[in-house]
């Protein structure tokens, strides 16, 4: 099957009101171009330097999303053009995104990453931690970021019940915070990858991040 066919297959497998982020990390610009020519416009990358290098090689109407852990000193590489940062995991990072957005005369959309997976290596806020951060209100002082929702990565497991429980918990937080603080502009729930996106969609995801099912396996040795 060609990349274009795989992309079509993924698109028909998700509801129309769920946004597809094609995760192109590690793959070359030519492959992204092929997906672009097949109609895809939103692409996700997890390394700021890689994104900064790909950006000028590809059409300007691509909407680039940062989905990976972001160090504060790398925000400047992507602040001029990034559409949505999924992986805000600290107030410090949010403050830097706000500052770099202002420097570029922009407002940058962001999601808070929530940690619900079993693996300790994954980044993000523990639910309780995010709850008290939001209650504290520091986020209200940032004028150049727009907080649009939550992002989560589920545990790497074949236990569908476990994955479902994690996504359901994140959906509960999403509704709770929308009602308590943000209202209708808090409209993005980013969850679901190649192996678990059908479950994520059932649990209320509005955005899925799919890489290998579209682009094939990644080769990290390159
Ligand atoms: C790599 C990555 C994805 C896509 O993973 P696939 O399993 O290839 O679909 C989604 N989200 C995040 C945060 C990632 O790092």
JSON list of C-alpha atoms and ligand atoms in Angstrom, two decimals:
[
{"chain": "A", "resi": 1, "resn": "UNK", "atom": "CA", "xyz": [0.00, 0.00, 0.00]},
{"chain": "A", "resi": 2, "resn": "UNK", "atom": "CA", "xyz": [1.26, 3.51, -0.82]},
{"chain": "A", "resi": 3, "resn": "UNK", "atom": "CA", "xyz": [1.57, 6.34, 1.68]},
{"chain": "A", "resi": 4, "resn": "UNK", "atom": "CA", "xyz": [-1.41, 8.05, 0.02]},
{"chain": "A", "resi": 5, "resn": "UNK", "atom": "CA", "xyz": [-3.52, 4.91, 0.38]},
{"chain": "A", "resi": 6, "resn": "UNK", "atom": "CA", "xyz": [-2.52, 4.47, 4.02]},
{"chain": "A", "resi": 7, "resn": "UNK", "atom": "CA", "xyz": [-3.41, 8.10, 4.72]},
{"chain": "A", "resi": 8, "resn": "UNK", "atom": "CA", "xyz": [-6.82, 7.64, 3.10]},
{"chain": "A", "resi": 9, "resn": "UNK", "atom": "CA", "xyz": [-7.41, 4.50, 5.11]},
{"chain": "A", "resi": 10, "resn": "UNK", "atom": "CA", "xyz": [-6.62, 6.29, 8.37]},
{"chain": "A", "resi": 11, "resn": "UNK", "atom": "CA", "xyz": [-8.84, 9.23, 7.43]},
{"chain": "A", "resi": 12, "resn": "UNK", "atom": "CA", "xyz": [-11.82, 7.02, 6.71]},
{"chain": "A", "resi": 13, "resn": "UNK", "atom": "CA", "xyz": [-11.28, 5.23, 10.03]},
{"chain": "A", "resi": 14, "resn": "UNK", "atom": "CA", "xyz": [-11.81, 8.37, 12.15]},
{"chain": "A", "resi": 15, "resn": "UNK", "atom": "CA", "xyz": [-14.95, 10.51, 12.42]},
{"chain": "A", "resi": 16, "resn": "UNK", "atom": "CA", "xyz": [-14.98, 13.71, 10.36]},
{"chain": "A", "resi": 17, "resn": "UNK", "atom": "CA", "xyz": [-14.98, 15.97, 13.40]},
{"chain": "A", "resi": 18, "resn": "UNK", "atom": "CA", "xyz": [-11.79, 14.40, 14.79]},
{"chain": "A", "resi": 19, "resn": "UNK", "atom": "CA", "xyz": [-8.64, 16.20, 13.63]},
{"chain": "A", "resi": 20, "resn": "UNK", "atom": "CA", "xyz": [-5.80, 14.09, 12.27]},
{"chain": "A", "resi": 21, "resn": "UNK", "atom": "CA", "xyz": [-2.23, 15.10, 13.09]},
{"chain": "A", "resi": 22, "resn": "UNK", "atom": "CA", "xyz": [0.11, 13.15, 10.79]},
{"chain": "A", "resi": 23, "resn": "UNK", "atom": "CA", "xyz": [3.19, 12.47, 12.91]},
{"chain": "A", "resi": 24, "resn": "UNK", "atom": "CA", "xyz": [6.15, 12.85, 10.55]},
{"chain": "A", "resi": 25, "resn": "UNK", "atom": "CA", "xyz": [9.05, 12.74, 13.02]},
{"chain": "A", "resi": 26, "resn": "UNK", "atom": "CA", "xyz": [12.20, 11.04, 11.65]},
{"chain": "A", "resi": 27, "resn": "UNK", "atom": "CA", "xyz": [10.70, 10.95, 8.12]},
{"chain": "A", "resi": 28, "resn": "UNK", "atom": "CA", "xyz": [12.15, 13.08, 5.30]},
{"chain": "A", "resi": 29, "resn": "UNK", "atom": "CA", "xyz": [10.53, 16.12, 3.71]},
{"chain": "A", "resi": 30, "resn": "UNK", "atom": "CA", "xyz": [9.71, 14.13, 0.54]},
{"chain": "A", "resi": 31, "resn": "UNK", "atom": "CA", "xyz": [7.38, 11.84, 2.48]},
{"chain": "A", "resi": 32, "resn": "UNK", "atom": "CA", "xyz": [5.69, 14.79, 4.13]},
{"chain": "A", "resi": 33, "resn": "UNK", "atom": "CA", "xyz": [5.29, 16.32, 0.68]},
{"chain": "A", "resi": 34, "resn": "UNK", "atom": "CA", "xyz": [3.58, 13.14, -0.53]},
{"chain": "A", "resi": 35, "resn": "UNK", "atom": "CA", "xyz": [1.07, 13.30, 2.33]},
{"chain": "A", "resi": 36, "resn": "UNK", "atom": "CA", "xyz": [0.61, 17.01, 1.64]},
{"chain": "A", "resi": 37, "resn": "UNK", "atom": "CA", "xyz": [-0.16, 16.30, -2.00]},
{"chain": "A", "resi": 38, "resn": "UNK", "atom": "CA", "xyz": [-2.76, 13.79, -0.81]},
{"chain": "A", "resi": 39, "resn": "UNK", "atom": "CA", "xyz": [-4.47, 16.61, 1.09]},
{"chain": "A", "resi": 40, "resn": "UNK", "atom": "CA", "xyz": [-2.97, 16.38, 4.60]},
{"chain": "A", "resi": 41, "resn": "UNK", "atom": "CA", "xyz": [-2.15, 19.79, 6.15]},
{"chain": "A", "resi": 42, "resn": "UNK", "atom": "CA", "xyz": [-1.45, 19.16, 9.85]},
{"chain": "A", "resi": 43, "resn": "UNK", "atom": "CA", "xyz": [1.86, 17.50, 10.73]},
{"chain": "A", "resi": 44, "resn": "UNK", "atom": "CA", "xyz": [3.36, 16.71, 14.14]},
{"chain": "A", "resi": 45, "resn": "UNK", "atom": "CA", "xyz": [7.03, 16.63, 15.08]},
{"chain": "A", "resi": 46, "resn": "UNK", "atom": "CA", "xyz": [8.70, 15.97, 18.42]},
{"chain": "A", "resi": 47, "resn": "UNK", "atom": "CA", "xyz": [12.09, 17.63, 18.04]},
{"chain": "A", "resi": 48, "resn": "UNK", "atom": "CA", "xyz": [12.37, 21.43, 17.67]},
{"chain": "A", "resi": 49, "resn": "UNK", "atom": "CA", "xyz": [15.57, 21.30, 15.62]},
{"chain": "A", "resi": 50, "resn": "UNK", "atom": "CA", "xyz": [14.15, 18.74, 13.22]},
{"chain": "A", "resi": 51, "resn": "UNK", "atom": "CA", "xyz": [11.01, 20.83, 12.82]},
{"chain": "A", "resi": 52, "resn": "UNK", "atom": "CA", "xyz": [13.04, 23.99, 12.23]},
{"chain": "A", "resi": 53, "resn": "UNK", "atom": "CA", "xyz": [14.99, 22.22, 9.47]},
{"chain": "A", "resi": 54, "resn": "UNK", "atom": "CA", "xyz": [11.92, 20.79, 7.73]},
{"chain": "A", "resi": 55, "resn": "UNK", "atom": "CA", "xyz": [9.83, 23.95, 7.91]},
{"chain": "A", "resi": 56, "resn": "UNK", "atom": "CA", "xyz": [11.53, 25.91, 5.07]},
{"chain": "A", "resi": 57, "resn": "UNK", "atom": "CA", "xyz": [11.61, 22.83, 2.80]},
{"chain": "A", "resi": 58, "resn": "UNK", "atom": "CA", "xyz": [7.83, 22.45, 2.73]},
{"chain": "A", "resi": 59, "resn": "UNK", "atom": "CA", "xyz": [4.75, 24.46, 1.69]},
{"chain": "A", "resi": 60, "resn": "UNK", "atom": "CA", "xyz": [3.96, 27.45, 3.93]},
{"chain": "A", "resi": 61, "resn": "UNK", "atom": "CA", "xyz": [0.33, 26.44, 4.52]},
{"chain": "A", "resi": 62, "resn": "UNK", "atom": "CA", "xyz": [1.35, 23.35, 6.49]},
{"chain": "A", "resi": 63, "resn": "UNK", "atom": "CA", "xyz": [0.15, 23.62, 10.09]},
{"chain": "A", "resi": 64, "resn": "UNK", "atom": "CA", "xyz": [2.98, 22.36, 12.30]},
{"chain": "A", "resi": 65, "resn": "UNK", "atom": "CA", "xyz": [2.34, 20.87, 15.72]},
{"chain": "A", "resi": 66, "resn": "UNK", "atom": "CA", "xyz": [4.96, 20.21, 18.41]},
{"chain": "A", "resi": 67, "resn": "UNK", "atom": "CA", "xyz": [3.98, 16.99, 20.15]},
{"chain": "A", "resi": 68, "resn": "UNK", "atom": "CA", "xyz": [7.16, 16.04, 22.03]},
{"chain": "A", "resi": 69, "resn": "UNK", "atom": "CA", "xyz": [8.79, 17.15, 25.24]},
{"chain": "A", "resi": 70, "resn": "UNK", "atom": "CA", "xyz": [10.00, 20.71, 24.77]},
{"chain": "A", "resi": 71, "resn": "UNK", "atom": "CA", "xyz": [12.96, 22.29, 26.55]},
{"chain": "A", "resi": 72, "resn": "UNK", "atom": "CA", "xyz": [12.58, 25.98, 27.30]},
{"chain": "A", "resi": 73, "resn": "UNK", "atom": "CA", "xyz": [15.76, 26.90, 25.43]},
{"chain": "A", "resi": 74, "resn": "UNK", "atom": "CA", "xyz": [14.40, 25.36, 22.21]},
{"chain": "A", "resi": 75, "resn": "UNK", "atom": "CA", "xyz": [11.08, 27.20, 22.11]},
{"chain": "A", "resi": 76, "resn": "UNK", "atom": "CA", "xyz": [12.63, 30.00, 20.07]},
{"chain": "A", "resi": 77, "resn": "UNK", "atom": "CA", "xyz": [13.27, 27.64, 17.13]},
{"chain": "A", "resi": 78, "resn": "UNK", "atom": "CA", "xyz": [9.58, 27.00, 16.56]},
{"chain": "A", "resi": 79, "resn": "UNK", "atom": "CA", "xyz": [7.84, 30.06, 18.02]},
{"chain": "A", "resi": 80, "resn": "UNK", "atom": "CA", "xyz": [7.73, 31.96, 14.69]},
{"chain": "A", "resi": 81, "resn": "UNK", "atom": "CA", "xyz": [5.49, 29.41, 13.00]},
{"chain": "A", "resi": 82, "resn": "UNK", "atom": "CA", "xyz": [4.23, 26.57, 15.24]},
{"chain": "A", "resi": 83, "resn": "UNK", "atom": "CA", "xyz": [0.42, 26.31, 15.34]},
{"chain": "A", "resi": 84, "resn": "UNK", "atom": "CA", "xyz": [-0.13, 24.17, 18.43]},
{"chain": "A", "resi": 85, "resn": "UNK", "atom": "CA", "xyz": [2.19, 22.93, 21.19]},
{"chain": "A", "resi": 86, "resn": "UNK", "atom": "CA", "xyz": [0.69, 19.76, 22.69]},
{"chain": "A", "resi": 87, "resn": "UNK", "atom": "CA", "xyz": [3.30, 19.15, 25.36]},
{"chain": "A", "resi": 88, "resn": "UNK", "atom": "CA", "xyz": [3.20, 21.95, 27.94]},
{"chain": "A", "resi": 89, "resn": "UNK", "atom": "CA", "xyz": [4.31, 20.27, 31.15]},
{"chain": "A", "resi": 90, "resn": "UNK", "atom": "CA", "xyz": [5.32, 23.18, 33.41]},
{"chain": "A", "resi": 91, "resn": "UNK", "atom": "CA", "xyz": [4.53, 26.79, 34.22]},
{"chain": "A", "resi": 92, "resn": "UNK", "atom": "CA", "xyz": [8.12, 27.64, 33.30]},
{"chain": "A", "resi": 93, "resn": "UNK", "atom": "CA", "xyz": [7.63, 26.29, 29.78]},
{"chain": "A", "resi": 94, "resn": "UNK", "atom": "CA", "xyz": [4.30, 28.10, 29.40]},
{"chain": "A", "resi": 95, "resn": "UNK", "atom": "CA", "xyz": [5.98, 31.38, 30.46]},
{"chain": "A", "resi": 96, "resn": "UNK", "atom": "CA", "xyz": [8.71, 30.94, 27.84]},
{"chain": "A", "resi": 97, "resn": "UNK", "atom": "CA", "xyz": [6.20, 30.09, 25.10]},
{"chain": "A", "resi": 98, "resn": "UNK", "atom": "CA", "xyz": [4.28, 33.24, 26.04]},
{"chain": "A", "resi": 99, "resn": "UNK", "atom": "CA", "xyz": [7.43, 35.35, 25.88]},
{"chain": "A", "resi": 100, "resn": "UNK", "atom": "CA", "xyz": [8.59, 33.91, 22.54]},
{"chain": "A", "resi": 101, "resn": "UNK", "atom": "CA", "xyz": [5.10, 34.27, 21.07]},
{"chain": "A", "resi": 102, "resn": "UNK", "atom": "CA", "xyz": [5.08, 37.96, 22.07]},
{"chain": "A", "resi": 103, "resn": "UNK", "atom": "CA", "xyz": [8.52, 38.43, 20.49]},
{"chain": "A", "resi": 104, "resn": "UNK", "atom": "CA", "xyz": [7.09, 37.09, 17.25]},
{"chain": "A", "resi": 105, "resn": "UNK", "atom": "CA", "xyz": [3.90, 39.16, 17.53]},
{"chain": "A", "resi": 106, "resn": "UNK", "atom": "CA", "xyz": [1.87, 35.98, 17.76]},
{"chain": "A", "resi": 107, "resn": "UNK", "atom": "CA", "xyz": [-0.50, 34.08, 19.98]},
{"chain": "A", "resi": 108, "resn": "UNK", "atom": "CA", "xyz": [0.41, 30.39, 20.23]},
{"chain": "A", "resi": 109, "resn": "UNK", "atom": "CA", "xyz": [-2.18, 27.70, 20.99]},
{"chain": "A", "resi": 110, "resn": "UNK", "atom": "CA", "xyz": [-1.14, 25.17, 23.63]},
{"chain": "A", "resi": 111, "resn": "UNK", "atom": "CA", "xyz": [-2.34, 22.02, 25.37]},
{"chain": "A", "resi": 112, "resn": "UNK", "atom": "CA", "xyz": [-1.40, 20.80, 28.84]},
{"chain": "A", "resi": 113, "resn": "UNK", "atom": "CA", "xyz": [0.07, 17.32, 28.75]},
{"chain": "A", "resi": 114, "resn": "UNK", "atom": "CA", "xyz": [-1.42, 15.08, 31.41]},
{"chain": "A", "resi": 115, "resn": "UNK", "atom": "CA", "xyz": [0.50, 12.08, 32.70]},
{"chain": "A", "resi": 116, "resn": "UNK", "atom": "CA", "xyz": [-1.71, 9.04, 33.14]},
{"chain": "A", "resi": 117, "resn": "UNK", "atom": "CA", "xyz": [0.47, 6.20, 31.80]},
{"chain": "A", "resi": 118, "resn": "UNK", "atom": "CA", "xyz": [2.19, 3.57, 33.91]},
{"chain": "A", "resi": 119, "resn": "UNK", "atom": "CA", "xyz": [5.63, 4.35, 32.50]},
{"chain": "A", "resi": 120, "resn": "UNK", "atom": "CA", "xyz": [7.52, 6.82, 34.65]},
{"chain": "A", "resi": 121, "resn": "UNK", "atom": "CA", "xyz": [9.54, 8.17, 31.75]},
{"chain": "A", "resi": 122, "resn": "UNK", "atom": "CA", "xyz": [6.62, 9.97, 30.15]},
{"chain": "A", "resi": 123, "resn": "UNK", "atom": "CA", "xyz": [6.37, 13.68, 30.79]},
{"chain": "A", "resi": 124, "resn": "UNK", "atom": "CA", "xyz": [3.32, 15.69, 31.74]},
{"chain": "A", "resi": 125, "resn": "UNK", "atom": "CA", "xyz": [1.41, 16.86, 34.79]},
{"chain": "A", "resi": 126, "resn": "UNK", "atom": "CA", "xyz": [-0.02, 14.42, 37.30]},
{"chain": "A", "resi": 127, "resn": "UNK", "atom": "CA", "xyz": [-3.78, 15.12, 37.37]},
{"chain": "A", "resi": 128, "resn": "UNK", "atom": "CA", "xyz": [-3.64, 16.46, 40.93]},
{"chain": "A", "resi": 129, "resn": "UNK", "atom": "CA", "xyz": [-0.68, 18.68, 40.07]},
{"chain": "A", "resi": 130, "resn": "UNK", "atom": "CA", "xyz": [-2.47, 20.23, 37.10]},
{"chain": "A", "resi": 131, "resn": "UNK", "atom": "CA", "xyz": [-5.62, 20.70, 39.13]},
{"chain": "A", "resi": 132, "resn": "UNK", "atom": "CA", "xyz": [-3.80, 22.77, 41.75]},
{"chain": "A", "resi": 133, "resn": "UNK", "atom": "CA", "xyz": [-1.78, 24.65, 39.14]},
{"chain": "A", "resi": 134, "resn": "UNK", "atom": "CA", "xyz": [-4.99, 25.74, 37.41]},
{"chain": "A", "resi": 135, "resn": "UNK", "atom": "CA", "xyz": [-6.54, 26.74, 40.75]},
{"chain": "A", "resi": 136, "resn": "UNK", "atom": "CA", "xyz": [-3.44, 28.86, 41.47]},
{"chain": "A", "resi": 137, "resn": "UNK", "atom": "CA", "xyz": [-4.13, 31.00, 38.41]},
{"chain": "A", "resi": 138, "resn": "UNK", "atom": "CA", "xyz": [-0.55, 31.79, 37.21]},
{"chain": "A", "resi": 139, "resn": "UNK", "atom": "CA", "xyz": [-1.64, 30.83, 33.69]},
{"chain": "A", "resi": 140, "resn": "UNK", "atom": "CA", "xyz": [-4.02, 33.79, 33.61]},
{"chain": "A", "resi": 141, "resn": "UNK", "atom": "CA", "xyz": [-1.11, 36.23, 33.33]},
{"chain": "A", "resi": 142, "resn": "UNK", "atom": "CA", "xyz": [0.04, 34.99, 29.93]},
{"chain": "A", "resi": 143, "resn": "UNK", "atom": "CA", "xyz": [-1.45, 37.09, 27.15]},
{"chain": "A", "resi": 144, "resn": "UNK", "atom": "CA", "xyz": [0.20, 35.47, 24.15]},
{"chain": "A", "resi": 145, "resn": "UNK", "atom": "CA", "xyz": [-0.83, 31.87, 24.66]},
{"chain": "A", "resi": 146, "resn": "UNK", "atom": "CA", "xyz": [-4.27, 30.38, 24.19]},
{"chain": "A", "resi": 147, "resn": "UNK", "atom": "CA", "xyz": [-4.91, 27.29, 26.32]},
{"chain": "A", "resi": 148, "resn": "UNK", "atom": "CA", "xyz": [-6.98, 25.02, 24.09]},
{"chain": "A", "resi": 149, "resn": "UNK", "atom": "CA", "xyz": [-7.15, 21.71, 25.95]},
{"chain": "A", "resi": 150, "resn": "UNK", "atom": "CA", "xyz": [-5.27, 18.60, 27.07]},
{"chain": "A", "resi": 151, "resn": "UNK", "atom": "CA", "xyz": [-2.97, 16.01, 25.56]},
{"chain": "A", "resi": 152, "resn": "UNK", "atom": "CA", "xyz": [-2.14, 12.53, 26.85]},
{"chain": "A", "resi": 153, "resn": "UNK", "atom": "CA", "xyz": [-0.19, 9.42, 25.92]},
{"chain": "A", "resi": 154, "resn": "UNK", "atom": "CA", "xyz": [-1.60, 6.14, 27.24]},
{"chain": "A", "resi": 155, "resn": "UNK", "atom": "CA", "xyz": [0.44, 3.25, 28.62]},
{"chain": "A", "resi": 156, "resn": "UNK", "atom": "CA", "xyz": [2.20, 1.01, 26.12]},
{"chain": "A", "resi": 157, "resn": "UNK", "atom": "CA", "xyz": [0.19, -2.13, 26.73]},
{"chain": "A", "resi": 158, "resn": "UNK", "atom": "CA", "xyz": [-2.09, -4.60, 24.97]},
{"chain": "A", "resi": 159, "resn": "UNK", "atom": "CA", "xyz": [-4.53, -4.24, 27.85]},
{"chain": "A", "resi": 160, "resn": "UNK", "atom": "CA", "xyz": [-7.34, -2.30, 26.17]},
{"chain": "A", "resi": 161, "resn": "UNK", "atom": "CA", "xyz": [-9.22, -1.90, 29.44]},
{"chain": "A", "resi": 162, "resn": "UNK", "atom": "CA", "xyz": [-6.24, -0.16, 30.96]},
{"chain": "A", "resi": 163, "resn": "UNK", "atom": "CA", "xyz": [-5.89, 2.18, 27.95]},
{"chain": "A", "resi": 164, "resn": "UNK", "atom": "CA", "xyz": [-9.61, 2.91, 28.04]},
{"chain": "A", "resi": 165, "resn": "UNK", "atom": "CA", "xyz": [-9.47, 3.74, 31.76]},
{"chain": "A", "resi": 166, "resn": "UNK", "atom": "CA", "xyz": [-6.59, 6.17, 31.16]},
{"chain": "A", "resi": 167, "resn": "UNK", "atom": "CA", "xyz": [-8.29, 7.95, 28.26]},
{"chain": "A", "resi": 168, "resn": "UNK", "atom": "CA", "xyz": [-11.55, 8.11, 30.20]},
{"chain": "A", "resi": 169, "resn": "UNK", "atom": "CA", "xyz": [-9.75, 9.74, 33.12]},
{"chain": "A", "resi": 170, "resn": "UNK", "atom": "CA", "xyz": [-8.24, 12.37, 30.81]},
{"chain": "A", "resi": 171, "resn": "UNK", "atom": "CA", "xyz": [-11.62, 13.07, 29.26]},
{"chain": "A", "resi": 172, "resn": "UNK", "atom": "CA", "xyz": [-13.02, 13.62, 32.77]},
{"chain": "A", "resi": 173, "resn": "UNK", "atom": "CA", "xyz": [-10.28, 16.17, 33.51]},
{"chain": "A", "resi": 174, "resn": "UNK", "atom": "CA", "xyz": [-10.92, 17.85, 30.17]},
{"chain": "A", "resi": 175, "resn": "UNK", "atom": "CA", "xyz": [-14.58, 18.41, 31.01]},
{"chain": "A", "resi": 176, "resn": "UNK", "atom": "CA", "xyz": [-13.81, 19.44, 34.57]},
{"chain": "A", "resi": 177, "resn": "UNK", "atom": "CA", "xyz": [-11.29, 22.12, 33.55]},
{"chain": "A", "resi": 178, "resn": "UNK", "atom": "CA", "xyz": [-13.41, 23.39, 30.69]},
{"chain": "A", "resi": 179, "resn": "UNK", "atom": "CA", "xyz": [-16.31, 23.98, 33.02]},
{"chain": "A", "resi": 180, "resn": "UNK", "atom": "CA", "xyz": [-14.24, 25.39, 35.88]},
{"chain": "A", "resi": 181, "resn": "UNK", "atom": "CA", "xyz": [-11.92, 27.73, 33.97]},
{"chain": "A", "resi": 182, "resn": "UNK", "atom": "CA", "xyz": [-11.97, 27.94, 30.22]},
{"chain": "A", "resi": 183, "resn": "UNK", "atom": "CA", "xyz": [-15.37, 27.47, 28.59]},
{"chain": "A", "resi": 184, "resn": "UNK", "atom": "CA", "xyz": [-15.96, 26.75, 24.93]},
{"chain": "A", "resi": 185, "resn": "UNK", "atom": "CA", "xyz": [-12.45, 27.80, 23.75]},
{"chain": "A", "resi": 186, "resn": "UNK", "atom": "CA", "xyz": [-11.06, 24.78, 25.60]},
{"chain": "A", "resi": 187, "resn": "UNK", "atom": "CA", "xyz": [-12.02, 22.47, 22.77]},
{"chain": "A", "resi": 188, "resn": "UNK", "atom": "CA", "xyz": [-9.07, 20.17, 22.00]},
{"chain": "A", "resi": 189, "resn": "UNK", "atom": "CA", "xyz": [-8.46, 16.75, 23.51]},
{"chain": "A", "resi": 190, "resn": "UNK", "atom": "CA", "xyz": [-5.38, 15.24, 21.85]},
{"chain": "A", "resi": 191, "resn": "UNK", "atom": "CA", "xyz": [-5.10, 11.52, 22.51]},
{"chain": "A", "resi": 192, "resn": "UNK", "atom": "CA", "xyz": [-4.61, 8.36, 20.49]},
{"chain": "A", "resi": 193, "resn": "UNK", "atom": "CA", "xyz": [-1.69, 7.03, 18.42]},
{"chain": "A", "resi": 194, "resn": "UNK", "atom": "CA", "xyz": [-1.37, 4.24, 15.86]},
{"chain": "A", "resi": 195, "resn": "UNK", "atom": "CA", "xyz": [-2.04, 1.37, 18.26]},
{"chain": "A", "resi": 196, "resn": "UNK", "atom": "CA", "xyz": [-4.75, 2.96, 20.41]},
{"chain": "A", "resi": 197, "resn": "UNK", "atom": "CA", "xyz": [-6.55, 5.72, 18.50]},
{"chain": "A", "resi": 198, "resn": "UNK", "atom": "CA", "xyz": [-9.86, 3.86, 18.02]},
{"chain": "A", "resi": 199, "resn": "UNK", "atom": "CA", "xyz": [-10.15, 3.61, 21.80]},
{"chain": "A", "resi": 200, "resn": "UNK", "atom": "CA", "xyz": [-9.17, 7.29, 22.20]},
{"chain": "A", "resi": 201, "resn": "UNK", "atom": "CA", "xyz": [-11.89, 8.34, 19.75]},
{"chain": "A", "resi": 202, "resn": "UNK", "atom": "CA", "xyz": [-14.46, 6.32, 21.68]},
{"chain": "A", "resi": 203, "resn": "UNK", "atom": "CA", "xyz": [-13.30, 8.07, 24.85]},
{"chain": "A", "resi": 204, "resn": "UNK", "atom": "CA", "xyz": [-13.85, 11.58, 23.44]},
{"chain": "A", "resi": 205, "resn": "UNK", "atom": "CA", "xyz": [-10.60, 12.54, 21.65]},
{"chain": "A", "resi": 206, "resn": "UNK", "atom": "CA", "xyz": [-11.04, 15.49, 19.28]},
{"chain": "A", "resi": 207, "resn": "UNK", "atom": "CA", "xyz": [-7.53, 15.11, 17.85]},
{"chain": "A", "resi": 208, "resn": "UNK", "atom": "CA", "xyz": [-5.44, 11.99, 17.15]},
{"chain": "A", "resi": 209, "resn": "UNK", "atom": "CA", "xyz": [-1.69, 11.84, 16.46]},
{"chain": "A", "resi": 210, "resn": "UNK", "atom": "CA", "xyz": [-0.85, 9.07, 14.02]},
{"chain": "A", "resi": 211, "resn": "UNK", "atom": "CA", "xyz": [2.62, 8.30, 12.70]},
{"chain": "A", "resi": 212, "resn": "UNK", "atom": "CA", "xyz": [3.61, 4.75, 11.80]},
{"chain": "A", "resi": 213, "resn": "UNK", "atom": "CA", "xyz": [0.25, 3.72, 10.35]},
{"chain": "A", "resi": 214, "resn": "UNK", "atom": "CA", "xyz": [0.70, 6.50, 7.75]},
{"chain": "A", "resi": 215, "resn": "UNK", "atom": "CA", "xyz": [4.46, 6.76, 7.25]},
{"chain": "A", "resi": 216, "resn": "UNK", "atom": "CA", "xyz": [5.58, 3.26, 8.20]},
{"chain": "A", "resi": 217, "resn": "UNK", "atom": "CA", "xyz": [8.05, 2.24, 10.87]},
{"chain": "A", "resi": 218, "resn": "UNK", "atom": "CA", "xyz": [10.53, 4.82, 12.10]},
{"chain": "A", "resi": 219, "resn": "UNK", "atom": "CA", "xyz": [14.28, 4.27, 11.89]},
{"chain": "A", "resi": 220, "resn": "UNK", "atom": "CA", "xyz": [15.90, 6.06, 14.84]},
{"chain": "A", "resi": 221, "resn": "UNK", "atom": "CA", "xyz": [19.44, 5.04, 13.82]},
{"chain": "A", "resi": 222, "resn": "UNK", "atom": "CA", "xyz": [19.54, 7.53, 10.95]},
{"chain": "B", "resi": 1, "resn": "LIG", "atom": "C1", "xyz": [5.56, 9.41, 17.93]},
{"chain": "B", "resi": 1, "resn": "LIG", "atom": "C2", "xyz": [4.37, 9.96, 18.61]},
{"chain": "B", "resi": 1, "resn": "LIG", "atom": "C3", "xyz": [3.08, 9.71, 18.12]},
{"chain": "B", "resi": 1, "resn": "LIG", "atom": "C4", "xyz": [2.79, 8.80, 16.92]},
{"chain": "B", "resi": 1, "resn": "LIG", "atom": "O1", "xyz": [3.10, 7.49, 17.23]},
{"chain": "B", "resi": 1, "resn": "LIG", "atom": "P1", "xyz": [2.67, 6.27, 16.27]},
{"chain": "B", "resi": 1, "resn": "LIG", "atom": "O2", "xyz": [2.62, 5.12, 17.18]},
{"chain": "B", "resi": 1, "resn": "LIG", "atom": "O3", "xyz": [3.73, 6.16, 15.23]},
{"chain": "B", "resi": 1, "resn": "LIG", "atom": "O4", "xyz": [1.35, 6.61, 15.68]},
{"chain": "B", "resi": 1, "resn": "LIG", "atom": "C5", "xyz": [2.02, 10.30, 18.79]},
{"chain": "B", "resi": 1, "resn": "LIG", "atom": "N1", "xyz": [2.20, 11.08, 19.87]},
{"chain": "B", "resi": 1, "resn": "LIG", "atom": "C6", "xyz": [3.42, 11.33, 20.38]},
{"chain": "B", "resi": 1, "resn": "LIG", "atom": "C7", "xyz": [3.54, 12.19, 21.58]},
{"chain": "B", "resi": 1, "resn": "LIG", "atom": "C8", "xyz": [4.54, 10.78, 19.77]},
{"chain": "B", "resi": 1, "resn": "LIG", "atom": "O5", "xyz": [5.75, 11.04, 20.30]}
]
